[in-house]
Short mmCIF file of C-alpha atoms in Angstrom, two decimals:
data_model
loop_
_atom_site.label_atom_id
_atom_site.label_comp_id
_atom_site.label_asym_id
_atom_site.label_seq_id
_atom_site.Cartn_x
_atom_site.Cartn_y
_atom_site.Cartn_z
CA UNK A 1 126.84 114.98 112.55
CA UNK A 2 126.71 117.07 116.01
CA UNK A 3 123.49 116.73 118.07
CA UNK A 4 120.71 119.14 118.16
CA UNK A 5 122.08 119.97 121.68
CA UNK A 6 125.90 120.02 120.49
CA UNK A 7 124.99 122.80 117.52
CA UNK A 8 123.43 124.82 119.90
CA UNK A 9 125.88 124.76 122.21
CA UNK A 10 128.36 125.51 119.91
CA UNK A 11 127.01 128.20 117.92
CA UNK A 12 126.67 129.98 121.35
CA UNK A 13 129.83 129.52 122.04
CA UNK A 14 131.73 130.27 119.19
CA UNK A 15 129.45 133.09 116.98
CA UNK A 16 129.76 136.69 117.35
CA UNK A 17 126.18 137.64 117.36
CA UNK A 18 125.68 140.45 114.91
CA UNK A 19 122.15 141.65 114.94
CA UNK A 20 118.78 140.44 116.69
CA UNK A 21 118.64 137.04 117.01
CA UNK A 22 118.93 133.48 115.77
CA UNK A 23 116.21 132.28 114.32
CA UNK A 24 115.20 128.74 116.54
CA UNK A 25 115.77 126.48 113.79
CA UNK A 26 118.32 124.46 112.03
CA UNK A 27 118.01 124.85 108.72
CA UNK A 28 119.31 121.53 106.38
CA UNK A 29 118.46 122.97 102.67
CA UNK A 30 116.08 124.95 100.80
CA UNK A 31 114.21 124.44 97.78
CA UNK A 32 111.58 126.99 95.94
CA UNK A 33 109.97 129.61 98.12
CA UNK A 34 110.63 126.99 101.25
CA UNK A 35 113.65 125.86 104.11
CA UNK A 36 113.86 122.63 104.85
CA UNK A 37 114.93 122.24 108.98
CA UNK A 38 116.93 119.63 110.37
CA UNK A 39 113.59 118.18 112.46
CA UNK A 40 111.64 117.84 109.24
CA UNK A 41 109.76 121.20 109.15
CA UNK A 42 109.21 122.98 105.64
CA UNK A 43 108.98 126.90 106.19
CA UNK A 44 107.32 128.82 103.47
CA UNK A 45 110.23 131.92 103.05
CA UNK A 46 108.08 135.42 102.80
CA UNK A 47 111.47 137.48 103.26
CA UNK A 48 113.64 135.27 99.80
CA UNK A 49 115.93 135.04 102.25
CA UNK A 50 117.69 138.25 102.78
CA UNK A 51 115.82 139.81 100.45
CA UNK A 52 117.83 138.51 98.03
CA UNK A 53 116.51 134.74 96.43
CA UNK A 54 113.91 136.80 94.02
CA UNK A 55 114.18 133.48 91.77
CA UNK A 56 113.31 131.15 95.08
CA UNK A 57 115.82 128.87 96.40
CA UNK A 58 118.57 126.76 94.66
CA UNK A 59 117.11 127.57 91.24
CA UNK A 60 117.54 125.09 88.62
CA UNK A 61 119.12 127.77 86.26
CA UNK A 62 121.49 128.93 89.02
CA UNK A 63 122.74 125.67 90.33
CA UNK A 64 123.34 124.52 86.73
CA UNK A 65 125.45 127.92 85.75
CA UNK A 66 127.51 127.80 89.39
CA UNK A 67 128.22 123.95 88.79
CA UNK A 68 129.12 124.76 85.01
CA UNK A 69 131.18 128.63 85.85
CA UNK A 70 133.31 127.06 89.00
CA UNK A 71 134.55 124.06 86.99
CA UNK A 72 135.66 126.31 84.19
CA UNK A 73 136.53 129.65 85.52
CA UNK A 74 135.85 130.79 89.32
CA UNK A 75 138.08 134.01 90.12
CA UNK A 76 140.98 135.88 88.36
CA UNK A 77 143.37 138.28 89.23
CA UNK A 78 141.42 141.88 89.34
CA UNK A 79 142.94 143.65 86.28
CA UNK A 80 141.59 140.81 84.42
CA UNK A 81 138.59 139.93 82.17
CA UNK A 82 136.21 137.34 81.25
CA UNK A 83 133.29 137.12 78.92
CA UNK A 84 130.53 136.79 81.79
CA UNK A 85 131.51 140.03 82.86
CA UNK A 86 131.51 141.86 79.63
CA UNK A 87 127.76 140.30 79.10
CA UNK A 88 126.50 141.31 82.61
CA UNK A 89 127.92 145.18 82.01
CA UNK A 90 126.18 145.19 78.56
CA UNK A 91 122.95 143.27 79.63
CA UNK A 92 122.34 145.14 82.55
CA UNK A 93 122.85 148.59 80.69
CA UNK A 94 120.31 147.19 77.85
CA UNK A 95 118.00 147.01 80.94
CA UNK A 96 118.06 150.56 81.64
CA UNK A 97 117.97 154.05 80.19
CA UNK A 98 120.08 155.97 78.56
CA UNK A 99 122.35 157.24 79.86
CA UNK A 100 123.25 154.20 82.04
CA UNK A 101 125.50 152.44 79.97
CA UNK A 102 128.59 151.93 82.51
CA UNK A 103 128.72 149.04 85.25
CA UNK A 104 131.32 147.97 88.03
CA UNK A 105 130.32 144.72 89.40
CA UNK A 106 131.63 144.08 93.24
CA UNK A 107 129.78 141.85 95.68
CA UNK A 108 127.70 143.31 97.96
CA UNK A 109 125.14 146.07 98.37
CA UNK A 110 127.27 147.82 101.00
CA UNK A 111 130.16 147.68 98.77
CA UNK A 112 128.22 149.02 95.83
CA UNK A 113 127.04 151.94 97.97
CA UNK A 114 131.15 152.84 99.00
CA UNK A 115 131.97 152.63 95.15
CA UNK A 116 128.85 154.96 94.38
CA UNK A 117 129.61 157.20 97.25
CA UNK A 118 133.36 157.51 96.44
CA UNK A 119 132.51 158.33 92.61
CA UNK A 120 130.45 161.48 93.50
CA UNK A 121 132.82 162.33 95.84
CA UNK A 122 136.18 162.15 93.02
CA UNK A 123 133.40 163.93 90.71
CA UNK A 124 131.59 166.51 92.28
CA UNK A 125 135.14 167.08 94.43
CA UNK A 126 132.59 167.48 97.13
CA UNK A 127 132.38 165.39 100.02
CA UNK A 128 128.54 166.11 102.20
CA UNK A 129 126.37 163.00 101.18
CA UNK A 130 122.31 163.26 102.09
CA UNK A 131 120.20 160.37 103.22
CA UNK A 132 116.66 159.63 104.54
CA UNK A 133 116.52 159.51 107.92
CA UNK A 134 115.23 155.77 108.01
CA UNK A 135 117.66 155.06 105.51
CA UNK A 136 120.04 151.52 105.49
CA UNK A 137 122.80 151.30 102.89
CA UNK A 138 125.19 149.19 104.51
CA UNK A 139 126.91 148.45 107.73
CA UNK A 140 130.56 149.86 106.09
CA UNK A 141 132.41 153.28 105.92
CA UNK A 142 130.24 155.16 103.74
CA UNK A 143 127.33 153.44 103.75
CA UNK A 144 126.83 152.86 107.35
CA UNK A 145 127.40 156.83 107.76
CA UNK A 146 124.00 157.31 105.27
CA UNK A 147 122.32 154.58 107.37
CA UNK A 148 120.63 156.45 110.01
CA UNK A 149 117.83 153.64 110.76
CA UNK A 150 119.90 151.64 113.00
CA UNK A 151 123.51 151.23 114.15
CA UNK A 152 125.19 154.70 114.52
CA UNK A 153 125.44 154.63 118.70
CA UNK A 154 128.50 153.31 120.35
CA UNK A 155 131.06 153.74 117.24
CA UNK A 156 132.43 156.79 117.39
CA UNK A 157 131.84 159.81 114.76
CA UNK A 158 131.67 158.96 111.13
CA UNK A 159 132.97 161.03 108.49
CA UNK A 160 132.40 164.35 108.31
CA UNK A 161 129.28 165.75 105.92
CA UNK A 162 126.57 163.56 106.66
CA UNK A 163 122.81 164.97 107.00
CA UNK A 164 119.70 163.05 107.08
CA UNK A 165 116.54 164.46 105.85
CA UNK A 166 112.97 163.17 106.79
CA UNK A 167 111.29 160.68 105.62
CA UNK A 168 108.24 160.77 103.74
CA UNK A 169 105.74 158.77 105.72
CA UNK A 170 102.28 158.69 104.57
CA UNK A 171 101.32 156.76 107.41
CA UNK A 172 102.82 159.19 110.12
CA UNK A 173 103.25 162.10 108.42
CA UNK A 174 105.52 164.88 110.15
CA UNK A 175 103.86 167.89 107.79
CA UNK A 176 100.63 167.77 106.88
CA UNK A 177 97.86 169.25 104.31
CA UNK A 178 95.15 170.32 105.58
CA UNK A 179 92.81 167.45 105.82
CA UNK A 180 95.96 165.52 107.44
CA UNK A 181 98.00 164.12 104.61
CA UNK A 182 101.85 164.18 103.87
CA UNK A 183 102.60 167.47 102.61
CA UNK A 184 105.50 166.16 101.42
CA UNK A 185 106.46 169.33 99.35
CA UNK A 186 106.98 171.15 102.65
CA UNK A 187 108.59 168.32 104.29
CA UNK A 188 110.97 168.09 101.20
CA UNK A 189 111.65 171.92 101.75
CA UNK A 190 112.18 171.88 104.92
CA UNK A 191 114.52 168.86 104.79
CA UNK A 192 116.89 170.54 102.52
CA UNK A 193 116.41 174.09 104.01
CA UNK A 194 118.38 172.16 107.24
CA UNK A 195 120.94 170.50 105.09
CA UNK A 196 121.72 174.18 103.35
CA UNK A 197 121.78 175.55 107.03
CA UNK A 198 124.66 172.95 108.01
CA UNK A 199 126.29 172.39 104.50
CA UNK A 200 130.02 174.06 103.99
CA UNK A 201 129.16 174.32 100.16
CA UNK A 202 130.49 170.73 99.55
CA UNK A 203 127.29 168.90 98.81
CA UNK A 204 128.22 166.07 96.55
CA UNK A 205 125.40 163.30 96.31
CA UNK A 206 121.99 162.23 98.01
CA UNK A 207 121.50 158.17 98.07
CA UNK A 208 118.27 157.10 98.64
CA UNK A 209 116.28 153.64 98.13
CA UNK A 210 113.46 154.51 96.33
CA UNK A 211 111.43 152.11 98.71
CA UNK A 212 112.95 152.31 102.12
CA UNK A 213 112.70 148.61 103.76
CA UNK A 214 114.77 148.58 106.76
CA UNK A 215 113.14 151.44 107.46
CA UNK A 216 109.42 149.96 107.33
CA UNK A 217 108.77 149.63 103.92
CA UNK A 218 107.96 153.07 103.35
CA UNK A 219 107.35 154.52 99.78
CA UNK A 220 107.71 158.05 99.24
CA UNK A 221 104.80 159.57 97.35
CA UNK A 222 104.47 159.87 93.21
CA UNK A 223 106.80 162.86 92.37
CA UNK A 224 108.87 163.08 95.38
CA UNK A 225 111.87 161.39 93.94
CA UNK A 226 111.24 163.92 90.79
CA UNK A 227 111.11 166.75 93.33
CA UNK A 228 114.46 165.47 95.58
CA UNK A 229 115.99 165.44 91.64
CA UNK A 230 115.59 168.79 91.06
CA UNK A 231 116.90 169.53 94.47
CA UNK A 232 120.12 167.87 93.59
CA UNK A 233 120.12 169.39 90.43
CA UNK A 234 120.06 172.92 92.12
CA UNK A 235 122.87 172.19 94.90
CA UNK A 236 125.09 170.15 91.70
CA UNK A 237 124.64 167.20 93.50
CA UNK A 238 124.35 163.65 92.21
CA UNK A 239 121.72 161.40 92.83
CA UNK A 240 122.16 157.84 93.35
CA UNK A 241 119.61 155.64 94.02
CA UNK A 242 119.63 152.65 96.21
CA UNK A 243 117.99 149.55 94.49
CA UNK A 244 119.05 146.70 96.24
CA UNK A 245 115.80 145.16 97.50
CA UNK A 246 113.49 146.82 94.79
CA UNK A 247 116.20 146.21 91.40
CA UNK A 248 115.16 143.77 88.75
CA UNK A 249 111.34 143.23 89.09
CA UNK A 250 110.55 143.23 92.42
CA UNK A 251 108.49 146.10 92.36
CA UNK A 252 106.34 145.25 89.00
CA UNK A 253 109.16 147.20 86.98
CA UNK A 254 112.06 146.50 86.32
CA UNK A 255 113.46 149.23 88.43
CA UNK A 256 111.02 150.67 91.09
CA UNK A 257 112.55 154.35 90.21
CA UNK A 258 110.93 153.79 86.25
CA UNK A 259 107.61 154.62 88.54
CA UNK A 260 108.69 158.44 88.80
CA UNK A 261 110.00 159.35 85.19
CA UNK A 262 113.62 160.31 86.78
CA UNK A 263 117.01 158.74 86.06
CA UNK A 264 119.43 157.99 88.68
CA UNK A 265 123.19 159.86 88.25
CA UNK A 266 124.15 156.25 90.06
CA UNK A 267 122.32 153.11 90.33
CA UNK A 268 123.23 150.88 92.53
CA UNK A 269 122.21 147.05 92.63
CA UNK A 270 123.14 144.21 94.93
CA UNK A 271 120.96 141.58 96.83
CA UNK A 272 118.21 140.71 93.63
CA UNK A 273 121.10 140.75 91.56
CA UNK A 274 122.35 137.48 92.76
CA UNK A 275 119.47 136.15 93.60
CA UNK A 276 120.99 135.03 96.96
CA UNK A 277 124.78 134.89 95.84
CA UNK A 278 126.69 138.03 96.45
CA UNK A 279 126.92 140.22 93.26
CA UNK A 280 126.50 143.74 93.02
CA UNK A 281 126.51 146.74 90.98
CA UNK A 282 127.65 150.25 89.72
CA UNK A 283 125.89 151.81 87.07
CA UNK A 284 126.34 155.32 86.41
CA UNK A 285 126.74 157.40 82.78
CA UNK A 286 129.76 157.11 80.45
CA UNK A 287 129.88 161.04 81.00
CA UNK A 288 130.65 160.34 85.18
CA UNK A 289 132.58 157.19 84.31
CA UNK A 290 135.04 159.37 82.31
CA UNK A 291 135.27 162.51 84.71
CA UNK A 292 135.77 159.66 87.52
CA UNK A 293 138.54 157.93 85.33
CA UNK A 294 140.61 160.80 84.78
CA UNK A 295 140.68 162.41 88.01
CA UNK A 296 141.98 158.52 88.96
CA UNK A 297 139.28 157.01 90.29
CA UNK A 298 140.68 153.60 92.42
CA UNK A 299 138.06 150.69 93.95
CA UNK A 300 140.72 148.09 93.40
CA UNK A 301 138.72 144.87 95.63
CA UNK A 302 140.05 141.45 95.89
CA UNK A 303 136.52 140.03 93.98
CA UNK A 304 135.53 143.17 91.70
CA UNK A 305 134.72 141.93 88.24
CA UNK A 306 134.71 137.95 89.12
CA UNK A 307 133.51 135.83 86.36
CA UNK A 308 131.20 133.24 88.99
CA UNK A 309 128.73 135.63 90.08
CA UNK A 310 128.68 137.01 86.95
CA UNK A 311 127.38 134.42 85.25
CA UNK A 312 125.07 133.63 87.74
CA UNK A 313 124.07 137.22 87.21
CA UNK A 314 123.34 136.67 83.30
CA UNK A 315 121.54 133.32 84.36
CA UNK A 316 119.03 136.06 86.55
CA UNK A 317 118.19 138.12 83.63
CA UNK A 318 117.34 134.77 81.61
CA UNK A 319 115.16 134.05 84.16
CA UNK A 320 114.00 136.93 84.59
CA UNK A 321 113.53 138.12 81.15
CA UNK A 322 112.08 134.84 79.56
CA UNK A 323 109.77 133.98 82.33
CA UNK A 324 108.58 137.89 82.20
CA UNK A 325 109.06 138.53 86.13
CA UNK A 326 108.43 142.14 85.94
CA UNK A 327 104.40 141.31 84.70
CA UNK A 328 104.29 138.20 87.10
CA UNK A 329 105.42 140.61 90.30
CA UNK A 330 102.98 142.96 89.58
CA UNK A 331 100.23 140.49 88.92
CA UNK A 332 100.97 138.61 92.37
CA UNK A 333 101.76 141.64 93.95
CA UNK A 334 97.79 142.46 93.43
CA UNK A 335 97.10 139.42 94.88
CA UNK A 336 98.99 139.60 97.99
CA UNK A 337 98.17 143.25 98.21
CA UNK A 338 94.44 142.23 98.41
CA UNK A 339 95.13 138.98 100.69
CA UNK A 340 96.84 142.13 104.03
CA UNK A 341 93.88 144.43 102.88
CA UNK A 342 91.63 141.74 103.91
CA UNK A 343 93.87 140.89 107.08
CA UNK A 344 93.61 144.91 107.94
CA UNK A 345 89.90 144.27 108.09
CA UNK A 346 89.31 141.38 110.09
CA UNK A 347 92.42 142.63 112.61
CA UNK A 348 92.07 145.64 114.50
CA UNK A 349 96.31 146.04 115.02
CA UNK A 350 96.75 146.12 111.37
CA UNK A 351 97.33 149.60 111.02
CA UNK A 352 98.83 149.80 107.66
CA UNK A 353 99.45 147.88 104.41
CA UNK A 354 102.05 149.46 102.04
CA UNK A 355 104.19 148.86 99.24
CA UNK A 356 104.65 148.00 95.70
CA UNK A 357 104.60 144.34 93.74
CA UNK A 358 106.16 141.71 96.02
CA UNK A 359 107.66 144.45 98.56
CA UNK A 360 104.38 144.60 100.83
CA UNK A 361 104.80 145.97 104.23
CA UNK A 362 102.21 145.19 107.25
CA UNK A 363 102.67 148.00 110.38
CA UNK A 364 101.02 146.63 113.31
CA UNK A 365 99.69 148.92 116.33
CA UNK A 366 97.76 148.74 119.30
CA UNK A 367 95.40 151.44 118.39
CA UNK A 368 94.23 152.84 115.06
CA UNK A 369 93.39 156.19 116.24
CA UNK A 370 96.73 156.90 118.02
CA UNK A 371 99.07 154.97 115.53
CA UNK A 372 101.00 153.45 118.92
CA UNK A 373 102.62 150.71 118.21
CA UNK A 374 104.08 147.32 120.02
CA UNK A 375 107.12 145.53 119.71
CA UNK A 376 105.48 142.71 121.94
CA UNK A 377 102.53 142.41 119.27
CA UNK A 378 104.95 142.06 116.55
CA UNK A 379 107.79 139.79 118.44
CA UNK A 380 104.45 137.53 119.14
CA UNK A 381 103.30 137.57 115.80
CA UNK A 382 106.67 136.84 114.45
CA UNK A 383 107.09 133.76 116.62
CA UNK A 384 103.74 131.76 115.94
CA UNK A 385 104.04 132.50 112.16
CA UNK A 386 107.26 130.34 112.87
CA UNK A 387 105.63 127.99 114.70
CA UNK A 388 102.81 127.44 111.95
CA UNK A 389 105.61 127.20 109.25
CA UNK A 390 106.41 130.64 108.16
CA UNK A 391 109.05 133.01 108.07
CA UNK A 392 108.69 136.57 108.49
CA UNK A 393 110.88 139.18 109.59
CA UNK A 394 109.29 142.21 111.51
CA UNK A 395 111.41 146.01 111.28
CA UNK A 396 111.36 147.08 115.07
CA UNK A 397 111.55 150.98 115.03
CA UNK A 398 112.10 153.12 117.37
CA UNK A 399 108.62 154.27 118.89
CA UNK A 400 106.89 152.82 116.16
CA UNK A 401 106.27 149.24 116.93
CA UNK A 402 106.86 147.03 114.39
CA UNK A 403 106.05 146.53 110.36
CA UNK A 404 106.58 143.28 108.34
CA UNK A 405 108.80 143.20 105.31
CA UNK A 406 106.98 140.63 102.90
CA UNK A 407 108.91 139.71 100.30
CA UNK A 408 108.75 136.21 98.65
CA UNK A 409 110.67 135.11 96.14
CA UNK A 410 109.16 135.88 92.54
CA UNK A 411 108.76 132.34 91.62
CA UNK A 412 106.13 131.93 94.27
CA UNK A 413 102.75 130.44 93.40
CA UNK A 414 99.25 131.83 94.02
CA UNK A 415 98.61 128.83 95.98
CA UNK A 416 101.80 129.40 98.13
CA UNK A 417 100.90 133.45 99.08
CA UNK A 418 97.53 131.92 99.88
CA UNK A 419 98.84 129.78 102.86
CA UNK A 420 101.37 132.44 103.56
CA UNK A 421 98.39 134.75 104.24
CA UNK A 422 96.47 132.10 105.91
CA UNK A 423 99.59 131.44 108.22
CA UNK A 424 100.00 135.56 108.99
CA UNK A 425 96.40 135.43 109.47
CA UNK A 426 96.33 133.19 112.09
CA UNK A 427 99.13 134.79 113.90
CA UNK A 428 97.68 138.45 113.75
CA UNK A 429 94.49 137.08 115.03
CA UNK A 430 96.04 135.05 117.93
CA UNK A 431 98.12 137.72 118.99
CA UNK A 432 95.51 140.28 119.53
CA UNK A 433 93.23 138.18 121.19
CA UNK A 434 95.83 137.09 123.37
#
């Protein structure tokens, strides 16, 4: 086993850093809502990893299904099928309404987003896709072109036909009502008015998350994903909707987009899916499927349809279905919702608590009045949650400061938020006084 010293030294010298950076720790194994580090630290894990571990770390469940799948069946040929798959399709579409009844299962939420993207593009035999301008949906092709919160400088143009529309920010809202609110009507109006002005006609999807959490765990307001609908509807656009981080109970629903009465043309699932392995989603009507199939519709990937992840995926909705996660997010969600409401009061640079079930977001500023925010405050507050034993991962954007993604792992206890809140606390308070 390589020194402390020697890892160091050799992950320096040998990783391509891709993004931020490393967090200061070496972490041995994980267990539950917590990582274990080499030096004997236990970190309580507010983010479920990636945002993907909704069932908490090394689940029972999952580690007996991946020990039982890869000694039996691991990976076929692509053309090929195997029961797990055939369960997940029909399981998943039981989970949903009509008419959501066919799935393609890849790996990974950027890949799910290319498949989506490609479909409305074969369907529609349009090619202009619309995105939130804080949107993420992957760092490939496609996806990365309708992810306008970070990464487009220094790669050259993307594909022609992408147009980003604002976001609707309660918080720091662009168009306002009279006594200062989101008039997010107007903003909606305006947002499309600007995509008409610079369309060619060929307008063939909008992809949206239906909680935006790269982009600071913003949730547009009741009936704005109703009201974008209709604006597809008009143009002949689909809509597919992004559910990666908020899929499969996160939210306190099964799907967060149940909240607005509207069904997506596409759903897309990846990161929850898994619950920390990589499995992902299509799911769009039999009516699309068809149109897609016979104007030859081709995502031919080297792991589409593999029978591992897909029984790990059936071993989620056990899970997730017998131990009734949907009712047990939104009843912890409460509680953690109350816990940064509290934390708002006591700290001055709390300047907003958003969010839904376990998807909580905490926007930090330096002053109420102005909204200004501080990516100092937030790198601070990041590092001595760390230091007191918890992990946290803070959005940095652009002239906004920074907000906090919270997002533990549905398994988590009472007792556990508790101490996470008691650790975040700490931090806030230590931070500002400092």
């Amino acid at each position: 086993m390589t020194t402390t010293e020697q890892f160091w030294s050799d992950a320096e010298r040998h990783l391509v850093r891709y993004g931020g950076t490393f967090t200061p720790e070496i972490i041995e194994r994980a267990a539950g809502s917590y990582v274990h580090t080499a030096d004997g630290r236990r970190i309580l894990d507010f983010t479920s990893g990636q945002m993907s571990a909704i069932l908490g770390h090394c689940h029972p469940a999952i580690v007996a299904t991946v020990q039982r799948q890869i000694a039996g069946l691991d990976h076929l040929f692509s053309g090929m099928l195997s029961r797990p798959v055939v369960d997940l399709a029909r399981r998943l579409a039981g989970t949903l309404p009509a008419p959501l009844d066919k799935v393609l299962l890849l790996t990974t939420g950027a890949e799910s987003n290319e498949a989506a993207i490609r479909m409305a593009k074969l369907v529609t035999g349009k090619h202009e896709i619309v995105a939130f301008a804080r949107s993420w949906h992957g760092m490939t092709g496609a996806a990365a072109a309708a992810t306008y919160s970070a990464g487009h400088q220094g790669y050259g143009p993307t594909a022609p036909g992408n147009f980003a529309i604002p976001t609707p920010n309660a918080y720091r809202p662009d168009f306002t009502t009279p006594d200062g609110g989101l008039d997010w009507r107007r903003q909606l109006d305006h947002g499309f008015a600007m995509v008409d002005a610079q369309s060619s006609g060929s307008l063939a999807a909008c992809l949206v998350e239906p909680i935006l959490s790269s982009g600071g765990v913003i949730e547009p307001p009741p009936g704005y994903l109703a009201a974008l609908a209709d604006k597809c509807r008009e143009r002949g656009m689909l809509l597919i909707v992004d559910e990666a981080q908020t899929g499969l109970c996160r939210t306190g629903t099964w799907y967060a987009f149940e909240r607005d009465g509207i069904v997506p043309d596409i759903l897309t699932l990846s990161k929850t899916l898994g619950a920390g392995l990589p499995l992902a989603a299509v799911v769009t009507s039999a009516e699309i499927e068809q149109r897609a199939h016979e104007r030859g519709y081709l995502f031919y990937t080297t792991h589409v349809s593999d029978p591992l992840v897909a029984a790990v995926g059936n071993t989620v909705l056990d899970v997730l279905q017998e131990e009734k996660l949907d009712l047990r997010a939104r009843e912890l969600g409460g509680f953690l919702r109350a816990g940064l409401l509290q934390i708002q009061q006591r700290h001055h640079v709390v300047g907003d608590v958003r969010g839904r079930g376990l998807m909580q977001g905490v926007e930090l500023v330096v002053d109420r009045d102005t909204k200004q925010g501080s990516d100092v405050l937030g790198a601070q507050v990041t590092r001595r949650c760390l230091e007191l034993g918890l992990h946290m991962n803070v959005v940095q954007l652009k002239g906004m400061g920074g907000t906090f993604r919270i997002a533990p792992p549905l398994t988590a206890t009472q007792e556990e938020l508790a101490l996470g809140l008691e650790m975040l606390d700490q931090a806030i308070g230590e931070a500002a006084a400092g």
